[in-house]
Amino acid sequence: MSRTRPLLVAALALFAWACASPEPRSVVVVTLDTFRADRMGAYGNRDGLTPALDAFAEASVVFEAASAPTPITLPSHTSLFTGRYPTAHGVRNNGTFVVPAGETTLAEILKERGFRTGAVVASFPLQSRYGLAQGFDLYDEEFPEGSPNADGSVPVFFQERDARAVTDRALQVWGKLGDSRRLLWVHYFDAHAPYAAPEPFASRHAKAPYDGEIAWLDGQVGRLLARVREDDPNAIVVIAADHGESLGEHGEKTHGVFVYESTIHVPFVLRAPGLDARRVAEPVSLVDVLPTVLGRLGIPVPAGVEGADLGATVLAGKAAARPIYAESWLPKLQFRFSELTALRRGSLKRIDAPAPELYDLAQDPREERNLEGGHPDGEAMAEALAAFRAAEDPQASERAAGGLSAEDEAKLRSLGYTSAGSLRSNPGEGRGRDPKAMTDYLQRYDRAVGLASAGRQPEAIPLLRALVPEAPENFMVRYQLGTALLTAGNVAEAAAEFAEVIRVAPEFANGYLLAATAEGRLGRVDDAARHYEAAIALAPDLVEPRVALGRLLESVGRFEAAAEAYLAAAKAAPQDAEPSRRLLELRQGRGEGARGIGDLAALAASLPRAAGIWSVVGQARRRAGDLEGARAASERASAADPFLAEAMLLRGELSLEARDPAGALETFDAVLARRADRADAMLGRAKALLALGRAVEAEATLAEISRRYPRLSDGITLRGRFLEQTGERAAAAQAYREALRVNPGDVAAREGLRRLSR
């Protein structure tokens, strides 16, 4: 292709954005996780990493000095969608905080105004359980599972979707929202560590793998922007990062601890009808996104919003100098070191720490020359930051306090996030150690936790032991040590470490949860049950301790108490099918299947997002022959979440029952496109192919099931059915007998043998 053609395409694209009429019907918010501003050409980068984003920026408003309120995913996104700083909404970290229901989000405001709302999130910290789903009609959050290690063990990986999968799903959700008024939020996670861009980007940027992720991400965001431009050239589009990445600056490998510009300075680009393309030098914040979007739509800004409508202030030339706030409570929450807070006014930036810092970003953008004690405005900056902190809502973080299961904590830990409690979890005098004096300790801690997350416990355990006496206040070192010992099979030692965690941090729910796990493995059932109950009391919304308690009670014959635990778990996480399945299996095993279905249906009817429960109810009714009831449950599941794998699987099975194998195949393939590890979807696919007479493809799918799941009786039985249909009776009989050896209760295999014996 000649060079003229791409330039013409880019020019036409800019013209399309610039000529949009001033009547926006759509709002699109794109958030780029862990994206440094200095990697965009629009922010001065000359390496050509972001041609699509730069073309968009050319026709948009570029805020050159935008700040994130915190370098952590969930609280930063919370500020963007509420227009409030963490000091007001209370969300201070990933995992152990939940956006309070009392907060009003952009999605809720627009939904009340008749907008259809949808979101596609790429990573675990933004799952609906953490509160940002409020106001969204569709909240797509299902992630692929990690792959097994070479030795067959299964590590816990940080769950995420790559940019291609996110864009594919975002385009589907965009279409489902229709062409009426709509809000779409799309979250990309690729720039987050570990940096592993696909080819050819990995090879092109082998010396700078982070840049490879940026370049890969740019093309996928460009696909989304092209579709939005085509469908609605008048859309309001916001592109912003939630935070940046240190990449070793100031001794920090990634992000989360410090509030230097490497993680606080973010890209923020706005395109909206009626706003001319321009560059804005005044400092702004992500809290300004909500009021600015509402201003473009002519919607009043709710009380309590701290951000400014930039269209009515900065872009109208009416902006007064205002302070921009940032913070990180991760050092306090995770290590019991000192929190860090910062205030920017103009080019000056004050960081409040045990050893305070003051920088002039105009002269020192890398924050290398601390002016504290030698600048004429230093005292005024300190007073301004103190005044801002004095106005903080003292109850905000208690309202936002949540809980984190051990499995979920492991997912966060695999990429350096280790969450530990709410602000009440930090008793004692003083602020704690200055994080910048602990950079070597933090680097060794991150290495030890990383080794443990990668399954290298023998290497991690001595490193963690060595860290314990260096900062005894950091109970998370003992917690990580206990977790590594438990994984390595040193259960008694692990129990001793968790007992110490509970002693020094009695408010930390996960300490009780893993203590219960260790006690249970040691056969101390009463102690385990007591610890599970303590974890539930501290974190009533958590699913894991309720399910674990149910399994423990079931194992000792306390069946009604176990059923209550499973039902409570289903209520706490109605999108999760596991608690419902366990309750139903318990009831069916005791001849009370109808009671179990009734209990679940009654619970689901009282909950707005009960797709997981309805899916289990529908499958149970289908197996019982109640196809009408199964279809009704399927409709309820799909209405709650049409993209949930369990809801899609139910739809596929019902399509088979309705003798629509083509529709069933389409549904099962859609599940496998997102979750290639779903054996049930592979089985459904094979059944649909057999019904369609596509024997070669069916045989290939059955061979793949046998390879991946050699002891799956349903797969063996289906292979027997295929062999029977193709006339290979002896091989079919052998398959049926094999299925019965694996599962003596396999009714279909027994019926197959009976047919062949006639």
Tab-separated table of C-alpha atoms in Angstrom, residues 354-666:
chain	number	residue	atom	x	y	z
A	354	PRO	CA	7.845	10.811	57.580
A	355	ALA	CA	10.564	12.560	55.537
A	356	PRO	CA	8.511	15.060	53.478
A	357	GLU	CA	9.283	15.897	49.858
A	358	LEU	CA	8.650	18.929	47.651
A	359	TYR	CA	9.274	19.085	43.914
A	360	ASP	CA	8.926	21.652	41.161
A	361	LEU	CA	7.751	19.515	38.263
A	362	ALA	CA	8.402	22.243	35.709
A	363	GLN	CA	12.109	22.189	36.553
A	364	ASP	CA	12.415	18.631	37.822
A	365	PRO	CA	9.834	16.339	36.142
A	366	ARG	CA	11.591	13.160	37.373
A	367	GLU	CA	11.384	14.330	41.018
A	368	GLU	CA	15.075	13.998	41.750
A	369	ARG	CA	15.699	17.245	43.722
A	370	ASN	CA	13.809	17.497	46.989
A	371	LEU	CA	13.157	21.192	47.765
A	372	GLU	CA	11.688	20.542	51.215
A	373	GLY	CA	12.900	23.195	53.651
A	374	GLY	CA	14.329	25.425	50.975
A	375	HIS	CA	11.398	26.661	48.905
A	376	PRO	CA	9.395	29.815	49.739
A	377	ASP	CA	6.078	28.086	49.070
A	378	GLY	CA	6.955	24.908	50.938
A	379	GLU	CA	5.107	25.801	54.123
A	380	ALA	CA	1.982	26.879	52.232
A	381	MET	CA	1.958	23.569	50.313
A	382	ALA	CA	2.275	21.624	53.554
A	383	GLU	CA	-0.627	23.571	55.073
A	384	ALA	CA	-2.786	23.052	51.976
A	385	LEU	CA	-2.224	19.291	52.055
A	386	ALA	CA	-2.927	19.162	55.781
A	387	ALA	CA	-6.161	21.099	55.241
A	388	PHE	CA	-7.258	18.717	52.500
A	389	ARG	CA	-6.608	15.721	54.762
A	390	ALA	CA	-8.415	17.371	57.658
A	391	ALA	CA	-11.600	17.441	55.555
A	392	GLU	CA	-11.453	13.673	54.916
A	393	ASP	CA	-14.564	11.649	55.783
A	394	PRO	CA	-13.373	9.577	58.777
A	395	GLN	CA	-16.022	6.883	58.153
A	396	ALA	CA	-15.473	6.487	54.398
A	397	SER	CA	-13.063	3.574	54.516
A	398	GLU	CA	-15.118	1.694	57.072
A	399	ARG	CA	-18.101	1.920	54.729
A	400	ALA	CA	-15.942	0.571	51.917
A	401	ALA	CA	-14.265	-2.209	53.911
A	402	GLY	CA	-14.734	-5.608	52.294
A	403	GLY	CA	-13.164	-9.036	52.361
A	404	LEU	CA	-10.853	-11.106	50.183
A	405	SER	CA	-10.823	-14.888	49.910
A	406	ALA	CA	-7.576	-16.819	50.048
A	407	GLU	CA	-7.940	-17.831	46.397
A	408	ASP	CA	-8.601	-14.251	45.375
A	409	GLU	CA	-5.710	-13.000	47.483
A	410	ALA	CA	-3.457	-15.454	45.667
A	411	LYS	CA	-4.593	-14.035	42.335
A	412	LEU	CA	-3.716	-10.541	43.498
A	413	ARG	CA	-0.453	-11.751	45.005
A	414	SER	CA	0.691	-13.264	41.710
A	415	LEU	CA	1.309	-9.756	40.393
A	416	GLY	CA	2.485	-8.014	43.522
A	417	TYR	CA	-0.841	-6.966	45.028
A	418	THR	CA	-1.183	-8.281	48.559
A	419	SER	CA	-4.151	-6.760	50.316
A	420	ALA	CA	-4.559	-6.700	54.045
A	421	GLY	CA	-7.590	-5.264	55.714
A	422	SER	CA	-9.111	-1.852	56.193
A	423	LEU	CA	-7.747	1.231	57.913
A	424	ARG	CA	-8.802	-0.110	61.285
A	425	SER	CA	-6.148	-2.819	60.831
A	426	ASN	CA	-3.310	-0.526	61.833
A	427	PRO	CA	-3.202	-0.010	65.592
A	428	GLY	CA	-0.205	1.418	67.327
A	429	GLU	CA	1.482	4.759	67.681
A	430	GLY	CA	3.105	6.818	64.965
A	431	ARG	CA	2.883	6.730	61.235
A	432	GLY	CA	5.177	3.810	60.603
A	433	ARG	CA	8.355	3.585	58.582
A	434	ASP	CA	8.913	5.781	55.547
A	435	PRO	CA	8.434	3.546	52.470
A	436	LYS	CA	11.296	5.203	50.585
A	437	ALA	CA	13.658	4.063	53.350
A	438	MET	CA	12.457	0.482	52.814
A	439	THR	CA	12.964	0.099	49.062
A	440	ASP	CA	15.496	-2.737	49.426
A	441	TYR	CA	13.172	-4.565	51.841
A	442	LEU	CA	10.216	-4.099	49.486
A	443	GLN	CA	12.196	-5.407	46.519
A	444	ARG	CA	13.201	-8.541	48.451
A	445	TYR	CA	9.623	-8.989	49.658
A	446	ASP	CA	8.311	-8.732	46.093
A	447	ARG	CA	10.871	-11.291	44.942
A	448	ALA	CA	9.919	-13.759	47.678
A	449	VAL	CA	6.198	-13.394	47.018
A	450	GLY	CA	6.802	-13.726	43.283
A	451	LEU	CA	8.716	-16.973	43.797
A	452	ALA	CA	5.935	-18.355	45.979
A	453	SER	CA	3.292	-17.382	43.414
A	454	ALA	CA	5.282	-19.181	40.703
A	455	GLY	CA	5.248	-22.390	42.744
A	456	ARG	CA	8.864	-22.068	43.896
A	457	GLN	CA	8.141	-22.406	47.620
A	458	PRO	CA	11.532	-23.932	48.602
A	459	GLU	CA	13.212	-20.747	47.356
A	460	ALA	CA	10.583	-18.382	48.757
A	461	ILE	CA	10.341	-19.760	52.298
A	462	PRO	CA	13.885	-18.873	53.522
A	463	LEU	CA	13.612	-15.402	51.972
A	464	LEU	CA	10.344	-14.785	53.805
A	465	ARG	CA	11.761	-16.103	57.084
A	466	ALA	CA	14.664	-13.660	56.773
A	467	LEU	CA	12.302	-10.718	56.315
A	468	VAL	CA	10.265	-11.353	59.487
A	469	PRO	CA	12.698	-9.781	62.017
A	470	GLU	CA	13.556	-6.813	59.769
A	471	ALA	CA	10.039	-5.348	60.046
A	472	PRO	CA	8.149	-7.262	62.755
A	473	GLU	CA	5.110	-5.020	62.369
A	474	ASN	CA	4.547	-6.381	58.854
A	475	PHE	CA	2.255	-9.316	59.658
A	476	MET	CA	1.821	-9.936	55.935
A	477	VAL	CA	5.294	-11.468	55.810
A	478	ARG	CA	4.143	-14.131	58.277
A	479	TYR	CA	0.932	-14.560	56.291
A	480	GLN	CA	2.891	-15.074	53.054
A	481	LEU	CA	5.249	-17.416	54.873
A	482	GLY	CA	2.312	-19.425	56.224
A	483	THR	CA	0.786	-19.593	52.752
A	484	ALA	CA	4.049	-20.841	51.243
A	485	LEU	CA	4.445	-23.443	54.014
A	486	LEU	CA	0.858	-24.629	53.534
A	487	THR	CA	1.386	-24.982	49.785
A	488	ALA	CA	4.627	-26.887	50.396
A	489	GLY	CA	2.823	-29.326	52.717
A	490	ASN	CA	4.330	-28.072	55.996
A	491	VAL	CA	0.889	-27.798	57.550
A	492	ALA	CA	1.819	-27.686	61.240
A	493	GLU	CA	4.371	-24.907	60.665
A	494	ALA	CA	1.833	-23.035	58.538
A	495	ALA	CA	-0.767	-23.284	61.314
A	496	ALA	CA	1.715	-21.767	63.763
A	497	GLU	CA	2.381	-18.818	61.426
A	498	PHE	CA	-1.343	-18.189	60.904
A	499	ALA	CA	-1.914	-18.309	64.667
A	500	GLU	CA	0.651	-15.517	65.016
A	501	VAL	CA	-1.052	-13.534	62.233
A	502	ILE	CA	-4.377	-13.815	64.063
A	503	ARG	CA	-2.744	-12.719	67.314
A	504	VAL	CA	-1.223	-9.530	65.907
A	505	ALA	CA	-3.958	-8.751	63.335
A	506	PRO	CA	-7.261	-10.029	64.738
A	507	GLU	CA	-9.193	-7.956	62.191
A	508	PHE	CA	-7.611	-9.727	59.161
A	509	ALA	CA	-10.218	-12.170	57.821
A	510	ASN	CA	-7.810	-14.103	55.629
A	511	GLY	CA	-5.677	-14.981	58.619
A	512	TYR	CA	-8.637	-16.898	60.064
A	513	LEU	CA	-9.515	-18.394	56.695
A	514	LEU	CA	-6.112	-19.952	56.076
A	515	ALA	CA	-5.786	-20.882	59.741
A	516	ALA	CA	-9.027	-22.832	59.294
A	517	THR	CA	-7.631	-24.516	56.198
A	518	ALA	CA	-4.529	-25.615	58.104
A	519	GLU	CA	-6.511	-26.778	61.135
A	520	GLY	CA	-8.847	-28.765	58.921
A	521	ARG	CA	-5.924	-30.555	57.265
A	522	LEU	CA	-4.597	-31.377	60.719
A	523	GLY	CA	-7.959	-32.940	61.617
A	524	ARG	CA	-8.885	-30.304	64.194
A	525	VAL	CA	-12.456	-29.842	62.956
A	526	ASP	CA	-13.812	-27.714	65.806
A	527	ASP	CA	-10.921	-25.263	65.577
A	528	ALA	CA	-11.318	-25.070	61.804
A	529	ALA	CA	-15.049	-24.374	62.088
A	530	ARG	CA	-14.428	-21.638	64.664
A	531	HIS	CA	-11.905	-19.945	62.387
A	532	TYR	CA	-14.240	-20.127	59.372
A	533	GLU	CA	-16.998	-18.515	61.438
A	534	ALA	CA	-14.596	-15.749	62.507
A	535	ALA	CA	-13.680	-15.087	58.880
A	536	ILE	CA	-17.370	-14.902	57.942
A	537	ALA	CA	-18.076	-12.470	60.780
A	538	LEU	CA	-15.250	-10.204	59.614
A	539	ALA	CA	-16.079	-10.467	55.896
A	540	PRO	CA	-19.766	-11.409	55.544
A	541	ASP	CA	-19.767	-10.944	51.751
A	542	LEU	CA	-17.019	-13.489	51.126
A	543	VAL	CA	-18.011	-16.741	49.426
A	544	GLU	CA	-14.998	-18.911	50.182
A	545	PRO	CA	-15.285	-19.263	53.989
A	546	ARG	CA	-18.993	-20.081	53.698
A	547	VAL	CA	-18.402	-22.782	51.077
A	548	ALA	CA	-15.433	-24.160	53.020
A	549	LEU	CA	-17.483	-24.221	56.220
A	550	GLY	CA	-20.276	-26.025	54.371
A	551	ARG	CA	-17.879	-28.682	53.122
A	552	LEU	CA	-16.433	-29.120	56.603
A	553	LEU	CA	-19.891	-29.464	58.199
A	554	GLU	CA	-21.017	-31.859	55.468
A	555	SER	CA	-17.960	-34.037	56.087
A	556	VAL	CA	-18.969	-34.537	59.739
A	557	GLY	CA	-22.654	-35.165	59.021
A	558	ARG	CA	-24.081	-31.745	59.966
A	559	PHE	CA	-26.110	-31.553	56.769
A	560	GLU	CA	-28.620	-28.810	57.587
A	561	ALA	CA	-25.912	-26.495	58.856
A	562	ALA	CA	-23.909	-27.234	55.709
A	563	ALA	CA	-26.919	-26.396	53.524
A	564	GLU	CA	-27.323	-23.077	55.334
A	565	ALA	CA	-23.650	-22.256	54.691
A	566	TYR	CA	-24.010	-23.045	50.972
A	567	LEU	CA	-27.181	-20.999	50.681
A	568	ALA	CA	-25.509	-18.040	52.399
A	569	ALA	CA	-22.565	-18.349	50.001
A	570	ALA	CA	-24.927	-18.315	47.015
A	571	LYS	CA	-26.567	-15.180	48.358
A	572	ALA	CA	-23.175	-13.509	48.848
A	573	ALA	CA	-22.118	-14.277	45.238
A	574	PRO	CA	-25.174	-14.939	43.069
A	575	GLN	CA	-23.023	-14.842	39.895
A	576	ASP	CA	-20.979	-17.798	41.169
A	577	ALA	CA	-22.528	-21.184	40.389
A	578	GLU	CA	-20.383	-23.249	42.797
A	579	PRO	CA	-22.309	-22.622	46.063
A	580	SER	CA	-25.601	-23.423	44.320
A	581	ARG	CA	-24.179	-26.613	42.820
A	582	ARG	CA	-22.922	-27.758	46.211
A	583	LEU	CA	-26.276	-27.109	47.865
A	584	LEU	CA	-28.094	-28.999	45.133
A	585	GLU	CA	-25.688	-31.956	45.301
A	586	LEU	CA	-26.145	-32.104	49.067
A	587	ARG	CA	-29.950	-32.093	48.775
A	588	GLN	CA	-29.993	-34.594	45.904
A	589	GLY	CA	-27.676	-36.921	47.803
A	590	ARG	CA	-30.216	-36.967	50.627
A	591	GLY	CA	-33.217	-37.419	48.313
A	592	GLU	CA	-34.291	-33.767	48.628
A	593	GLY	CA	-33.491	-32.483	45.150
A	594	ALA	CA	-36.818	-30.709	44.729
A	595	ARG	CA	-36.284	-28.871	48.007
A	596	GLY	CA	-32.837	-27.738	46.881
A	597	ILE	CA	-34.175	-26.416	43.578
A	598	GLY	CA	-36.982	-24.596	45.377
A	599	ASP	CA	-34.612	-22.969	47.869
A	600	LEU	CA	-32.304	-21.762	45.096
A	601	ALA	CA	-35.144	-20.467	42.919
A	602	ALA	CA	-36.597	-18.531	45.836
A	603	LEU	CA	-33.213	-16.993	46.612
A	604	ALA	CA	-32.520	-16.107	42.972
A	605	ALA	CA	-35.903	-14.415	42.619
A	606	SER	CA	-34.914	-11.986	45.367
A	607	LEU	CA	-31.557	-11.006	43.820
A	608	PRO	CA	-30.986	-8.794	40.760
A	609	ARG	CA	-27.798	-10.418	39.381
A	610	ALA	CA	-28.363	-14.097	40.124
A	611	ALA	CA	-27.195	-15.530	36.793
A	612	GLY	CA	-25.109	-18.234	38.494
A	613	ILE	CA	-27.987	-19.437	40.668
A	614	TRP	CA	-30.521	-19.403	37.812
A	615	SER	CA	-28.104	-21.398	35.644
A	616	VAL	CA	-27.855	-24.148	38.257
A	617	VAL	CA	-31.644	-24.158	38.735
A	618	GLY	CA	-32.165	-24.383	34.983
A	619	GLN	CA	-29.736	-27.289	34.569
A	620	ALA	CA	-31.396	-29.141	37.453
A	621	ARG	CA	-34.855	-28.651	35.942
A	622	ARG	CA	-33.594	-29.746	32.523
A	623	ARG	CA	-32.164	-32.967	33.945
A	624	ALA	CA	-35.451	-33.575	35.751
A	625	GLY	CA	-37.342	-33.289	32.449
A	626	ASP	CA	-38.971	-29.952	33.265
A	627	LEU	CA	-37.996	-28.223	30.020
A	628	GLU	CA	-40.480	-25.389	30.456
A	629	GLY	CA	-39.066	-24.607	33.896
A	630	ALA	CA	-35.543	-24.925	32.544
A	631	ARG	CA	-36.270	-22.450	29.748
A	632	ALA	CA	-37.751	-19.979	32.234
A	633	ALA	CA	-34.644	-20.243	34.419
A	634	SER	CA	-32.436	-19.849	31.347
A	635	GLU	CA	-34.202	-16.625	30.426
A	636	ARG	CA	-33.663	-15.293	33.948
A	637	ALA	CA	-29.963	-16.259	33.833
A	638	SER	CA	-29.439	-14.643	30.433
A	639	ALA	CA	-31.226	-11.479	31.499
A	640	ALA	CA	-28.893	-11.188	34.494
A	641	ASP	CA	-25.715	-11.921	32.491
A	642	PRO	CA	-25.961	-13.196	28.901
A	643	PHE	CA	-22.209	-13.772	28.705
A	644	LEU	CA	-21.826	-15.896	31.844
A	645	ALA	CA	-20.504	-19.296	30.735
A	646	GLU	CA	-23.018	-21.215	32.854
A	647	ALA	CA	-25.915	-19.239	31.356
A	648	MET	CA	-24.613	-19.851	27.835
A	649	LEU	CA	-24.117	-23.572	28.487
A	650	LEU	CA	-27.701	-23.868	29.669
A	651	ARG	CA	-28.900	-22.138	26.506
A	652	GLY	CA	-26.847	-24.554	24.425
A	653	GLU	CA	-28.230	-27.619	26.186
A	654	LEU	CA	-31.778	-26.350	25.758
A	655	SER	CA	-31.122	-25.771	22.059
A	656	LEU	CA	-30.116	-29.432	21.804
A	657	GLU	CA	-33.302	-30.426	23.610
A	658	ALA	CA	-35.278	-28.283	21.137
A	659	ARG	CA	-33.533	-30.070	18.229
A	660	ASP	CA	-31.663	-26.964	17.175
A	661	PRO	CA	-28.109	-28.345	16.958
A	662	ALA	CA	-26.911	-25.461	14.797
A	663	GLY	CA	-27.931	-22.921	17.454
A	664	ALA	CA	-26.431	-25.131	20.152
A	665	LEU	CA	-23.133	-25.391	18.271
A	666	GLU	CA	-22.943	-21.621	17.916
